[in-house]
Short mmCIF file of C-alpha atoms in Angstrom, two decimals:
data_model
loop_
_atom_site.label_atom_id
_atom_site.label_comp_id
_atom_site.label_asym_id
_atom_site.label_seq_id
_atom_site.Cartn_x
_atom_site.Cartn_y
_atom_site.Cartn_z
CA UNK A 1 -20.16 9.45 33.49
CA UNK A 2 -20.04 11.43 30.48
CA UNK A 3 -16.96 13.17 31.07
CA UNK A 4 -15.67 10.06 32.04
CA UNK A 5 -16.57 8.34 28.28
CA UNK A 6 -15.03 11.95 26.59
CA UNK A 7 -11.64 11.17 28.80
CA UNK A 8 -11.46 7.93 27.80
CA UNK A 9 -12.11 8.55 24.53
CA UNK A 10 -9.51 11.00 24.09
CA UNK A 11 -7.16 8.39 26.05
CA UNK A 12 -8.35 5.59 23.22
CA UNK A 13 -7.09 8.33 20.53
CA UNK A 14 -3.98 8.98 22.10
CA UNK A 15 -2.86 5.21 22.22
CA UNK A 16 -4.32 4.77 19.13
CA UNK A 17 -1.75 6.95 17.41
CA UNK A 18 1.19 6.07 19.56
CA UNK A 19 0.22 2.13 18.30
CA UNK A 20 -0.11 3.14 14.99
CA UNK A 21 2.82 5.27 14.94
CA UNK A 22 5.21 2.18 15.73
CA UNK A 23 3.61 -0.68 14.11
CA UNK A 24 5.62 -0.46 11.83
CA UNK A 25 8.97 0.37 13.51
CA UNK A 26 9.67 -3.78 13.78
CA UNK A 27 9.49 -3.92 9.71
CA UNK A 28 12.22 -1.81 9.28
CA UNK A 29 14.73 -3.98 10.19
CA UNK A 30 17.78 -4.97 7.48
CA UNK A 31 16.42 -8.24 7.40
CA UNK A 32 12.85 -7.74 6.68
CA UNK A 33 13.26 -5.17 4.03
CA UNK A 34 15.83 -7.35 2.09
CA UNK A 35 13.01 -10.07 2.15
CA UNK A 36 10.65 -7.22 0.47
CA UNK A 37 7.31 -9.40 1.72
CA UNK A 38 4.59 -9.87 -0.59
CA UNK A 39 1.57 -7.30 0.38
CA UNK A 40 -0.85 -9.44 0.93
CA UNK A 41 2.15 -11.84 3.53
CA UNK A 42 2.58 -8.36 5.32
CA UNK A 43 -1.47 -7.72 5.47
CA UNK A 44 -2.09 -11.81 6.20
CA UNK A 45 0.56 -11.40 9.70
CA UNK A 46 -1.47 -7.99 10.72
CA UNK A 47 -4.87 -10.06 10.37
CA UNK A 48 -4.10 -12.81 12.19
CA UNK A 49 -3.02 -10.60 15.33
CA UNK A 50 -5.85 -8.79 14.77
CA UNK A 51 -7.97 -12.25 15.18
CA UNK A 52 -5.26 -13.62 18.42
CA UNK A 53 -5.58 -10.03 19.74
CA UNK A 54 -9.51 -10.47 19.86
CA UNK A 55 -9.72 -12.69 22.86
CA UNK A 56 -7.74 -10.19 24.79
CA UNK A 57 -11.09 -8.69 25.49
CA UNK A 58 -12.29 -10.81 27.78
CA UNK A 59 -9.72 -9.59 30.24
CA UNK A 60 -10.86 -6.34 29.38
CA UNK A 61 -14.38 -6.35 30.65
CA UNK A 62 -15.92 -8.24 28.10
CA UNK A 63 -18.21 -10.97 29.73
CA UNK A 64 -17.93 -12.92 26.11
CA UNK A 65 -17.47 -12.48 22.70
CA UNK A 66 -20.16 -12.35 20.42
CA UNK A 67 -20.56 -11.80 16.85
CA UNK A 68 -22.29 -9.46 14.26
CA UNK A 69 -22.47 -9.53 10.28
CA UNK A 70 -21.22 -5.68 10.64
CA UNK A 71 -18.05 -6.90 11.04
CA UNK A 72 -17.59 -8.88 7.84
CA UNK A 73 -18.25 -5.19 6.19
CA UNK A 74 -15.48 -3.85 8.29
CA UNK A 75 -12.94 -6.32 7.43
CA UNK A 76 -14.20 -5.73 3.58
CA UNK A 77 -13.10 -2.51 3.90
CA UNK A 78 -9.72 -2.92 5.67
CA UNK A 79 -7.99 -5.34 4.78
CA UNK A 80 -7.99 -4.31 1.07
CA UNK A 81 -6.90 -0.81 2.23
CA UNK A 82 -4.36 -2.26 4.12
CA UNK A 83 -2.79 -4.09 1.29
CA UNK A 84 -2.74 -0.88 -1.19
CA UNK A 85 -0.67 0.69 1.39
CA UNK A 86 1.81 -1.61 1.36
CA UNK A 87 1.92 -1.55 -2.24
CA UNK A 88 2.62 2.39 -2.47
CA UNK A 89 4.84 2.11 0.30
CA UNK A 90 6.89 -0.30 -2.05
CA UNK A 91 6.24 1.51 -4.85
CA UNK A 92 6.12 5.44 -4.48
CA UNK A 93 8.30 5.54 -1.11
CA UNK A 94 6.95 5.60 2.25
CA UNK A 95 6.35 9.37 3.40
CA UNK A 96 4.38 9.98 0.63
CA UNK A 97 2.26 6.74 1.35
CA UNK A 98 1.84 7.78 4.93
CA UNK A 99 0.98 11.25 4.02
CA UNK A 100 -1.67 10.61 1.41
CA UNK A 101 -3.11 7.68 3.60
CA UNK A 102 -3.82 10.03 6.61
CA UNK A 103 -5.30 12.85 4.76
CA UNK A 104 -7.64 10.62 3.12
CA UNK A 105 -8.62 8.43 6.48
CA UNK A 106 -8.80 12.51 7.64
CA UNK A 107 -11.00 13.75 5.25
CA UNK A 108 -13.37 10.35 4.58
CA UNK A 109 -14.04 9.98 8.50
CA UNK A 110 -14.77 14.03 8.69
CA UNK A 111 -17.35 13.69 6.30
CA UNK A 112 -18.82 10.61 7.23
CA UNK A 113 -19.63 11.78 10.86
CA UNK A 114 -20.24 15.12 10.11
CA UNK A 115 -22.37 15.24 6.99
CA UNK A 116 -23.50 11.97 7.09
CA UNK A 117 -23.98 10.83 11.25
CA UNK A 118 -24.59 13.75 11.57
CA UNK A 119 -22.53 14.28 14.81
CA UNK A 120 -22.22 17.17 16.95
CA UNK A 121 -19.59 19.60 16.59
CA UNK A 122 -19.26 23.60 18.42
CA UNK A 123 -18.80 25.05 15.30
CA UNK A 124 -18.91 23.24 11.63
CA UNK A 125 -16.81 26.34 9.68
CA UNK A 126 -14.13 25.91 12.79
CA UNK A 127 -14.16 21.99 12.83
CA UNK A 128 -13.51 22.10 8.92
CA UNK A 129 -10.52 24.63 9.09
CA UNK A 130 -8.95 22.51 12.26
CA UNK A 131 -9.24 19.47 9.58
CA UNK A 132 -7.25 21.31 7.01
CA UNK A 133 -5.04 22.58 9.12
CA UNK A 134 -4.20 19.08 10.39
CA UNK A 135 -3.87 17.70 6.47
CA UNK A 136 -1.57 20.26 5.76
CA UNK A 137 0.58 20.06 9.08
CA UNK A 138 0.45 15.78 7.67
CA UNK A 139 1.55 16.71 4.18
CA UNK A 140 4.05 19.11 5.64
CA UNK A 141 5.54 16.38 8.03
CA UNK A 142 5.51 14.12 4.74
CA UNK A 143 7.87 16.50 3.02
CA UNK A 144 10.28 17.08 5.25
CA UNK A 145 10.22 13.39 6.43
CA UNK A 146 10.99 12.35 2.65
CA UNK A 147 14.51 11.20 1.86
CA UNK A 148 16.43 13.05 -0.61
CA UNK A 149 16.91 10.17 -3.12
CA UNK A 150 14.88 11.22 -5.97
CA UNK A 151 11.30 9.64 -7.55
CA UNK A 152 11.24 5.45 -7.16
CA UNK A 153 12.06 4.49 -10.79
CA UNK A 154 9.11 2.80 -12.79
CA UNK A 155 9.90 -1.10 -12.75
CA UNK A 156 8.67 -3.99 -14.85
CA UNK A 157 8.73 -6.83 -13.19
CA UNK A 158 6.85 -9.83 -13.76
CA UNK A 159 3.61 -10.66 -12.05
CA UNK A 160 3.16 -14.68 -10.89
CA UNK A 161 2.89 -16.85 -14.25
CA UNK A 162 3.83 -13.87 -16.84
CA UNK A 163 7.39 -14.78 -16.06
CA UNK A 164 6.91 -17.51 -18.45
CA UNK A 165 8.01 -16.60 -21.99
CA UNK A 166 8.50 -17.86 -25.38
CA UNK A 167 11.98 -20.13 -25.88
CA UNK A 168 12.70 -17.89 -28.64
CA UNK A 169 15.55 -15.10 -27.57
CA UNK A 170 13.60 -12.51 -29.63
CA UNK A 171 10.71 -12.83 -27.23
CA UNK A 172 12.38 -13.45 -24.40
CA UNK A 173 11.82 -10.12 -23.72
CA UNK A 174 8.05 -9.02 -22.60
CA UNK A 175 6.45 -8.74 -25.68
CA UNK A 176 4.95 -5.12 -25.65
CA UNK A 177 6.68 -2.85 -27.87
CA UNK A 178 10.37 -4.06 -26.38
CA UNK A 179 10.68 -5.43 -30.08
CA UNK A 180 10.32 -2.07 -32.08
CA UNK A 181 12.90 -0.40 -30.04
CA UNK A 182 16.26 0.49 -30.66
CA UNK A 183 18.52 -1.23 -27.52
CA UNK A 184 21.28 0.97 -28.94
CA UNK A 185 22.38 3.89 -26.66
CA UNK A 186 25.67 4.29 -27.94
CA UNK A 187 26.81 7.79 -28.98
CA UNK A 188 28.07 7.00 -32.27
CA UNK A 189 26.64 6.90 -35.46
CA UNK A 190 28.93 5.03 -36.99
CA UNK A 191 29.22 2.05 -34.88
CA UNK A 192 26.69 0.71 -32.90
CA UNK A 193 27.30 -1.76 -30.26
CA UNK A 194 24.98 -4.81 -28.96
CA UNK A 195 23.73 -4.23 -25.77
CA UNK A 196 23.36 -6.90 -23.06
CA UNK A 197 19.84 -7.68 -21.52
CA UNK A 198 19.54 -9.40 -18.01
CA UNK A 199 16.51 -10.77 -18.21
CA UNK A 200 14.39 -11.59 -15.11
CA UNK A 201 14.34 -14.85 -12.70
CA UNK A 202 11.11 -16.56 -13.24
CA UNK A 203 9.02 -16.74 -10.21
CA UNK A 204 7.88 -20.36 -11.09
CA UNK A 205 10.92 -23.02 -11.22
CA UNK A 206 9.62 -26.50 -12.72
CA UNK A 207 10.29 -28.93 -15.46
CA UNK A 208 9.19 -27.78 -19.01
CA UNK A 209 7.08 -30.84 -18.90
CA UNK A 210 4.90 -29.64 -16.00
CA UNK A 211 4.25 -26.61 -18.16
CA UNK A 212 2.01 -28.31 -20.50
CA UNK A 213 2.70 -25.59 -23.15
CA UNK A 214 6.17 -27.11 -24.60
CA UNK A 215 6.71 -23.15 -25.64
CA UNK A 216 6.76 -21.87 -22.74
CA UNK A 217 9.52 -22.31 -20.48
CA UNK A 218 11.08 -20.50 -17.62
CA UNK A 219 13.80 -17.53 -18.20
CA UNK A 220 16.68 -18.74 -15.95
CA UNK A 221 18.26 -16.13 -13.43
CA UNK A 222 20.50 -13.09 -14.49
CA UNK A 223 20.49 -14.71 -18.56
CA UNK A 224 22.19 -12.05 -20.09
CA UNK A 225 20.84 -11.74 -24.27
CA UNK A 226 22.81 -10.43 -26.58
CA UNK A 227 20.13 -8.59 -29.43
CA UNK A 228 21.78 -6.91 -32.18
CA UNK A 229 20.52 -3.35 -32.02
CA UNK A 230 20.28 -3.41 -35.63
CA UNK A 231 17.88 -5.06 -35.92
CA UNK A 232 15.44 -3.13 -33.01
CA UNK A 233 13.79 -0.75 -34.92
CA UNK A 234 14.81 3.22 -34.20
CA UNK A 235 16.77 4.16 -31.64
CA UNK A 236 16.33 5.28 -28.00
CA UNK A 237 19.12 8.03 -27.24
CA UNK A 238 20.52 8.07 -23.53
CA UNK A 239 18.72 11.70 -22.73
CA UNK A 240 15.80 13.28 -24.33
CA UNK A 241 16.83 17.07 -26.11
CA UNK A 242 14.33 19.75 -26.78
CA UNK A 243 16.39 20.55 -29.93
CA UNK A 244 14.79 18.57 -32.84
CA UNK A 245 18.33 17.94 -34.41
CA UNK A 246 17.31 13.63 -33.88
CA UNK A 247 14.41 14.12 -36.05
CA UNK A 248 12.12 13.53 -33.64
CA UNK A 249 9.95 15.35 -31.16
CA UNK A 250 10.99 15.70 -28.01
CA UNK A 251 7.52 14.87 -26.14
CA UNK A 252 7.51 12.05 -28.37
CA UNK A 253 11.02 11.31 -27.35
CA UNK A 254 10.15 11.35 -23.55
CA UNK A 255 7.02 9.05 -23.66
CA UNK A 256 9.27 6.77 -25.88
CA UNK A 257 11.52 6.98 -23.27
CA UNK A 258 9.55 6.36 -20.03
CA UNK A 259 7.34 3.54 -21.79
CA UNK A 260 10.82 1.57 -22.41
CA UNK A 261 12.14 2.35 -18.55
CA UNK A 262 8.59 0.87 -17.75
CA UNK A 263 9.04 -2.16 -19.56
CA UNK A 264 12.58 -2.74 -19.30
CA UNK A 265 13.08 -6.36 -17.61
CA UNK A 266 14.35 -6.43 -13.93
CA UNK A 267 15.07 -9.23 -11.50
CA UNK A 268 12.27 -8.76 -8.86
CA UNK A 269 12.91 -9.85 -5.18
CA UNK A 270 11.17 -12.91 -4.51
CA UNK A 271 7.43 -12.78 -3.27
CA UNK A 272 7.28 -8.89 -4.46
CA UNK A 273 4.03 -8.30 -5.66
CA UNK A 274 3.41 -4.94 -4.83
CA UNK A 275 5.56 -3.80 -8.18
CA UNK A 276 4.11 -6.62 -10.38
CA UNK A 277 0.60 -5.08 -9.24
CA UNK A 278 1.46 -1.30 -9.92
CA UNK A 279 3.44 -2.25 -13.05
CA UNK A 280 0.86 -4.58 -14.42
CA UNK A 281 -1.66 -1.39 -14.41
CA UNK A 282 0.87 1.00 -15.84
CA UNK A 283 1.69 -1.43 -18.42
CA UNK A 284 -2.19 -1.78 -19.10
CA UNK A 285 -3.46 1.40 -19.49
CA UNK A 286 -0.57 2.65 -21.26
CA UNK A 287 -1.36 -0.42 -24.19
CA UNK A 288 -5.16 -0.30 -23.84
CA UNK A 289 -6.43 2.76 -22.92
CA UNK A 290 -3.24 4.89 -23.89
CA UNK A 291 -2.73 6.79 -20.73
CA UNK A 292 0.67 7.12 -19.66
CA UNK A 293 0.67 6.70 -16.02
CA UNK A 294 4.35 5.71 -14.24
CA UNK A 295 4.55 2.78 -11.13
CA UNK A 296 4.91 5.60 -8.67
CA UNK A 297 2.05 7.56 -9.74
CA UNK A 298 -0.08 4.10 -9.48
CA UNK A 299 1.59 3.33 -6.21
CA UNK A 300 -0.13 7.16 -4.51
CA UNK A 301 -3.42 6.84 -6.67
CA UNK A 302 -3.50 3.44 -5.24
CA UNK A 303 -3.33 3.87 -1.63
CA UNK A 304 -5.35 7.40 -2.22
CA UNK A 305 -8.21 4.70 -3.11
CA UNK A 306 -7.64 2.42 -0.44
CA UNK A 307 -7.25 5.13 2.04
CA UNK A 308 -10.96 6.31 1.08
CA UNK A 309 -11.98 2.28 1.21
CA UNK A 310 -10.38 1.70 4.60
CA UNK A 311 -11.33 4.65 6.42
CA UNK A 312 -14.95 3.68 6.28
CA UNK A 313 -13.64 0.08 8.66
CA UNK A 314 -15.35 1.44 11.32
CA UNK A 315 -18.57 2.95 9.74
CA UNK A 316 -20.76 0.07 10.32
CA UNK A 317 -19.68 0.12 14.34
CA UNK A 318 -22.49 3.09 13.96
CA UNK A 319 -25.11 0.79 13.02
CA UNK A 320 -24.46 -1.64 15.75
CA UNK A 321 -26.31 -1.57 18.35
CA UNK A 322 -25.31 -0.63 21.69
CA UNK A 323 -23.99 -3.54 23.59
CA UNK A 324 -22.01 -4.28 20.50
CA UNK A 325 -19.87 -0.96 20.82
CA UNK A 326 -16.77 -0.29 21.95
CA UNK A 327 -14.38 -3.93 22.80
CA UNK A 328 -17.64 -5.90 22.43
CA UNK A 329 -16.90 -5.14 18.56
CA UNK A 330 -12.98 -5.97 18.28
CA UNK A 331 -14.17 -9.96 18.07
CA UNK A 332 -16.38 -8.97 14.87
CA UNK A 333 -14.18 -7.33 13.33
CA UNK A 334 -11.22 -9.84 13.73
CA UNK A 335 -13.41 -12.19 12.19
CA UNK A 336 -14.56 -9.91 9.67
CA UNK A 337 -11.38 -9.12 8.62
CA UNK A 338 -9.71 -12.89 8.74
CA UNK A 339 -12.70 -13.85 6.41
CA UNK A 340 -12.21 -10.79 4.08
CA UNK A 341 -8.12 -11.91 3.62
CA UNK A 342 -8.65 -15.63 3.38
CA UNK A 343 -10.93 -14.67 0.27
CA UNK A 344 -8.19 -12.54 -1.00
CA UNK A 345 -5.90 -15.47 -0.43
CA UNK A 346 -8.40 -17.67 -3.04
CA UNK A 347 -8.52 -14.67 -5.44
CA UNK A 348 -4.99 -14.82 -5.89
CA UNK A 349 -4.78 -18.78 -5.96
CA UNK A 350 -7.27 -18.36 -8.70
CA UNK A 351 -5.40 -15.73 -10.95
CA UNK A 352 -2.30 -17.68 -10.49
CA UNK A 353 -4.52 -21.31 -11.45
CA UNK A 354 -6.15 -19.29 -14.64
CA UNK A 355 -2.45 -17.92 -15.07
CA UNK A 356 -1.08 -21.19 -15.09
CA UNK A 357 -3.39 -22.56 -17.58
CA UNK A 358 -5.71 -25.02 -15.02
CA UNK A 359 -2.31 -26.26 -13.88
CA UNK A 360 -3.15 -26.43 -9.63
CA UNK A 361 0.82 -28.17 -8.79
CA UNK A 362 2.00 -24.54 -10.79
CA UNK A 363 -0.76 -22.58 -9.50
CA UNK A 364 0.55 -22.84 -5.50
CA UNK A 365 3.69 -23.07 -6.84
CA UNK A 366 4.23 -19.16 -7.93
CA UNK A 367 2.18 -17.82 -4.25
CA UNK A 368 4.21 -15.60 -2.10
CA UNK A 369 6.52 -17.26 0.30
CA UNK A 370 5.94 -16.14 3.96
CA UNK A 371 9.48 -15.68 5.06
CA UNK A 372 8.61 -17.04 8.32
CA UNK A 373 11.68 -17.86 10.08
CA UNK A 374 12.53 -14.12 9.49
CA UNK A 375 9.33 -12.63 9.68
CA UNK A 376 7.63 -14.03 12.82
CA UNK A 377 9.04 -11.61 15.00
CA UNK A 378 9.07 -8.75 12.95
CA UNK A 379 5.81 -9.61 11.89
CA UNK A 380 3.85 -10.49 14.77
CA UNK A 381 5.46 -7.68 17.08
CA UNK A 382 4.04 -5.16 13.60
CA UNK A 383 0.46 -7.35 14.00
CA UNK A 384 0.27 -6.79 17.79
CA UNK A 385 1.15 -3.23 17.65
CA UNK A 386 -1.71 -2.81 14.97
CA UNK A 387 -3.93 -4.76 16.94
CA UNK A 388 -3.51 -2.55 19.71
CA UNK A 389 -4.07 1.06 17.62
CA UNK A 390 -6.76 -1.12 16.01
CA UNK A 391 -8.69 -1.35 19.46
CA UNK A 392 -8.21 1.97 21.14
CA UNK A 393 -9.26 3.41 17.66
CA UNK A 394 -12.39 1.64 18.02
CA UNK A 395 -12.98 2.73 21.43
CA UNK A 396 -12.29 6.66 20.28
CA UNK A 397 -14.94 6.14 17.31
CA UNK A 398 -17.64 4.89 19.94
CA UNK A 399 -16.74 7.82 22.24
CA UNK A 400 -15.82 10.86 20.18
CA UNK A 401 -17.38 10.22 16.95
CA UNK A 402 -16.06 9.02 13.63
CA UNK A 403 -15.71 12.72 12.94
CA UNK A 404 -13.87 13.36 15.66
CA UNK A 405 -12.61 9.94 17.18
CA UNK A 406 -10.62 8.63 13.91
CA UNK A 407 -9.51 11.83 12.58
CA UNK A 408 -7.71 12.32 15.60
CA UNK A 409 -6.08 8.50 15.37
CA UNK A 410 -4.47 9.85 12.11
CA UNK A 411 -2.15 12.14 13.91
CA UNK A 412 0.09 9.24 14.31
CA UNK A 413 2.09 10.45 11.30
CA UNK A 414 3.50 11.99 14.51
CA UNK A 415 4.88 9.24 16.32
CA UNK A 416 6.36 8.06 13.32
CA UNK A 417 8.16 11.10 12.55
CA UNK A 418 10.01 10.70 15.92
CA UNK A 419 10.66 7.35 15.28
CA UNK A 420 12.21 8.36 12.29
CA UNK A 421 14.27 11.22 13.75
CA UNK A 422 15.12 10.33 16.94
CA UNK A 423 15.73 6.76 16.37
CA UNK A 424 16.33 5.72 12.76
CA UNK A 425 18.41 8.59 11.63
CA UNK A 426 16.47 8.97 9.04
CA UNK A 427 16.18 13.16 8.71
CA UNK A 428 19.57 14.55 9.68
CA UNK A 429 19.17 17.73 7.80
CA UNK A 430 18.93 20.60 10.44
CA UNK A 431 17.03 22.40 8.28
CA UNK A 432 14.46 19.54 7.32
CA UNK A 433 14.07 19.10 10.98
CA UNK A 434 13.40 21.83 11.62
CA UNK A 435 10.47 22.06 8.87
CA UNK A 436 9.39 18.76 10.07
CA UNK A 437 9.05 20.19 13.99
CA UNK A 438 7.34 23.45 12.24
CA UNK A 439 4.60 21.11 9.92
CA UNK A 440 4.37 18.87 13.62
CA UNK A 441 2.83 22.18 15.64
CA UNK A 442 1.07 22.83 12.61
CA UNK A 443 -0.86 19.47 13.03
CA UNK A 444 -1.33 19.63 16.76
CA UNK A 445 -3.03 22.86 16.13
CA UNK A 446 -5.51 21.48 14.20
CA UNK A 447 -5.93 18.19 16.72
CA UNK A 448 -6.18 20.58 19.14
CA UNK A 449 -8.82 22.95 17.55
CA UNK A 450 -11.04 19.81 16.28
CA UNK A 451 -10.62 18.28 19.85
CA UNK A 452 -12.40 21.86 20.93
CA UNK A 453 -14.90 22.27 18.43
CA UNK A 454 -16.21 18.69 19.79
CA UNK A 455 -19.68 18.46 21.51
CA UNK A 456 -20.32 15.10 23.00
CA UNK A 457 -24.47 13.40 21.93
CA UNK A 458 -25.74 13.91 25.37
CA UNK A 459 -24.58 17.41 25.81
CA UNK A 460 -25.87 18.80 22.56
CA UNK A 461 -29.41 17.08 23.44
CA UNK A 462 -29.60 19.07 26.50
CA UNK A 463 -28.85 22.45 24.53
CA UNK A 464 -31.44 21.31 21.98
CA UNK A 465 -33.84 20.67 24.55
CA UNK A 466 -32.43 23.91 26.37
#
């Protein structure tokens, strides 16, 4: 019988990471990513598989489906986790996302069942090195899985009622510092030429009467502003010289520089609030607190955070008790976790009605659209898929651990990997294979090793006892 829970715990692993490893293979259609979905969309279409999936339990050996509180603390933790992903997959690229994700959930889910639970392993020095081994074989995957394209530029764009702006041209533009600076990037001294602006589509399309501020009104799509650069303040140059022959310093001139590309005005894709969010905290703590901190770097500290929040999901499955283990929990959490986003779903009704100035019409008018007609495929096949990892993974906590059991659910980096080679095209350089195939053994090693060092609770009561 005991063997029999190890096997099948192993088994929940494996399909675990193959479902996990291809939820998201149905997103990457042409389609989908030219509707850019709103984070919280994509998260709201995994939930509510998540809570359809539930039921499936009942074919599953589950005589019916009951209910604990622990799952509302599950669903706390992941659906907010699963929302910062998105947003530093939009925002700092995708292999980096997946790579910092994993070696957090790695890490977090080591230490909870090993220092904290307490759970059993052969060796503690040997289970520690197979988890290293297994973030670096993730990080190496990550690199070579990473498209040669260069950093994601920082991006300004406007986040729900902030697109509404002052009729005045001179503060049309977000009005930060965008009025001090030069617009002027023209090589000569002698003449300077006015630059054109296109300012941003306003996420909110209405009446200036429905406003209620008669200020305030929309900034129509692609208006192009013609500022005399004259008038801006000093100038920006095109590229930032160590030579001091502008007069100015040159780590002066670079923070000059990458505070304007952060606030320079772009034309976001409709529903995209994963760069409004990342921007809005650049922009922040670059104005109030003076730290200079790019999109990107907010997209990776961002799902660094959530990885550490959402890899704790499962945590309270320890406290339940033991005929609420295993599928009898899926139900709870699914419930859990459809509570958890439908309170998100209010938060951001309420920013958008304090946004909006107590205006409730405006307030629902600037939420995300769901795309459905495009995304109900894409997006259910993504939630089911999910669903599925979401289950097994459960199954490998209650058999292996949450040591053992999720750390070994995070190898799915290497499903993806082969989706991305084999299918997608995406890594063509021989080379880059190659180092991607090399960082892949490296990882198995350390799945392998952990899966070793791993003493199941019965067996290492009998060697106490022994």
């Amino acid at each position: 019988m005991l063997l029999s829970a190890t096997a099948g715990g192993y088994l929940a692993a494996m399909v675990s990471c193959l479902a996990f490893g291809s939820f998201s293979v149905p997103m990457k259609s042409e389609a989908v990513r030219a509707v850019d979905v709103d984070p919280l969309v994509f998260q709201t279409y995994k939930t509510a598989l998540c809570m359809i999936s539930s039921f499936s339990v009942l074919f599953l050996g589950v005589e019916h489906l009951r209910f604990t509180p622990l799952g509302l603390l599950s669903g706390l933790f992941w659906v907010p986790a699963g929302v910062a992903y998105v947003v530093s997959a939009r925002t700092a690229g995708l292999a980096i996302t997946a790579a910092t994700s994993s070696s957090m959930s790695v890490l977090v889910s080591f230490c909870w069942g090993i220092f904290v639970f307490q759970e059993r392993v052969l060796s503690l020095s040997s289970a520690c090195l197979a988890i290293f081994v297994m973030i670096a074989g993730i990080v190496g995957m990550s690199f070579f899985s990473a498209p040669n394209t260069g950093e994601i530029s920082s991006k300004m764009y406007c986040f729900s009622w902030t697109c509404l702006v002052n009729k005045d041209v001179t503060k049309q533009v977000d009005d930060v510092e965008m009025m001090k600076l030069n617009l002027s990037v023209s090589e000569s001294d002698d003449e300077q030429q006015p630059d054109e602006i296109v300012l941003p589509e306003p996420i909110v399309d209405m009446e200036n009467q429905k406003i209620g501020n008669p200020d305030l009104t929309p900034v129509p799509r692609a208006t192009v502003v013609t500022i005399n650069s004259n008038n801006m303040g000093s100038p920006i140059p095109k590229a930032c010289s160590p030579s001091k022959s502008d007069g100015e310093d040159y780590d002066d001139c670079k923070y000059r520089k990458r505070k304007w590309e952060m606030q320079k005005p772009h034309a976001p894709p409709d529903g995209n609030g994963a760069y409004a969010f990342a921007s809005m905290v650049s922009k922040y703590l670059a104005e109030e607190c003076d730290v200079d901190i790019p999109v990107r770097q907010v997209g990776i500290i961002t799902v660094a955070l959530g990885a550490a929040w959402g890899s704790t999901s499962l945590v309270p499955l320890h406290y339940a008790e033991d005929d609420m283990k295993g599928l009898n929990y899926v139900f709870s959490f699914a419930v859990g976790a459809m509570i958890m986003n439908l309170l998100l779903w209010v938060a951001r009704f309420y920013y958008n009605y304090i946004s909006a100035k107590h205006d409730i019409v405006a307030a629902w008018q600037v939420m995300p659209s769901f795309h459905f007609k495009i995304m109900a495929v894409p997006g259910f096949s993504s939630g089911l898929l999910w669903s599925i990892g979401n289950m097994a993974a459960i199954l490998a906590a209650t058999h292996l651990g949450q040591g053992v059991g999720i750390s070994l659910t995070q190898s799915s980096m290497l499903v993806t990997g082969l989706w991305g080679i084999c299918w997608f095209k995406e890594i063509t350089n021989p080379l880059a294979i190659r180092g991607w195939l090399a960082s892949a053994c490296l990882a198995l090693s350390g799945i392998l090793l952990l899966s070793y060092n791993h003493l199941p609770p019965l067996a290492a009561k009998a060697a106490l006892k022994g």
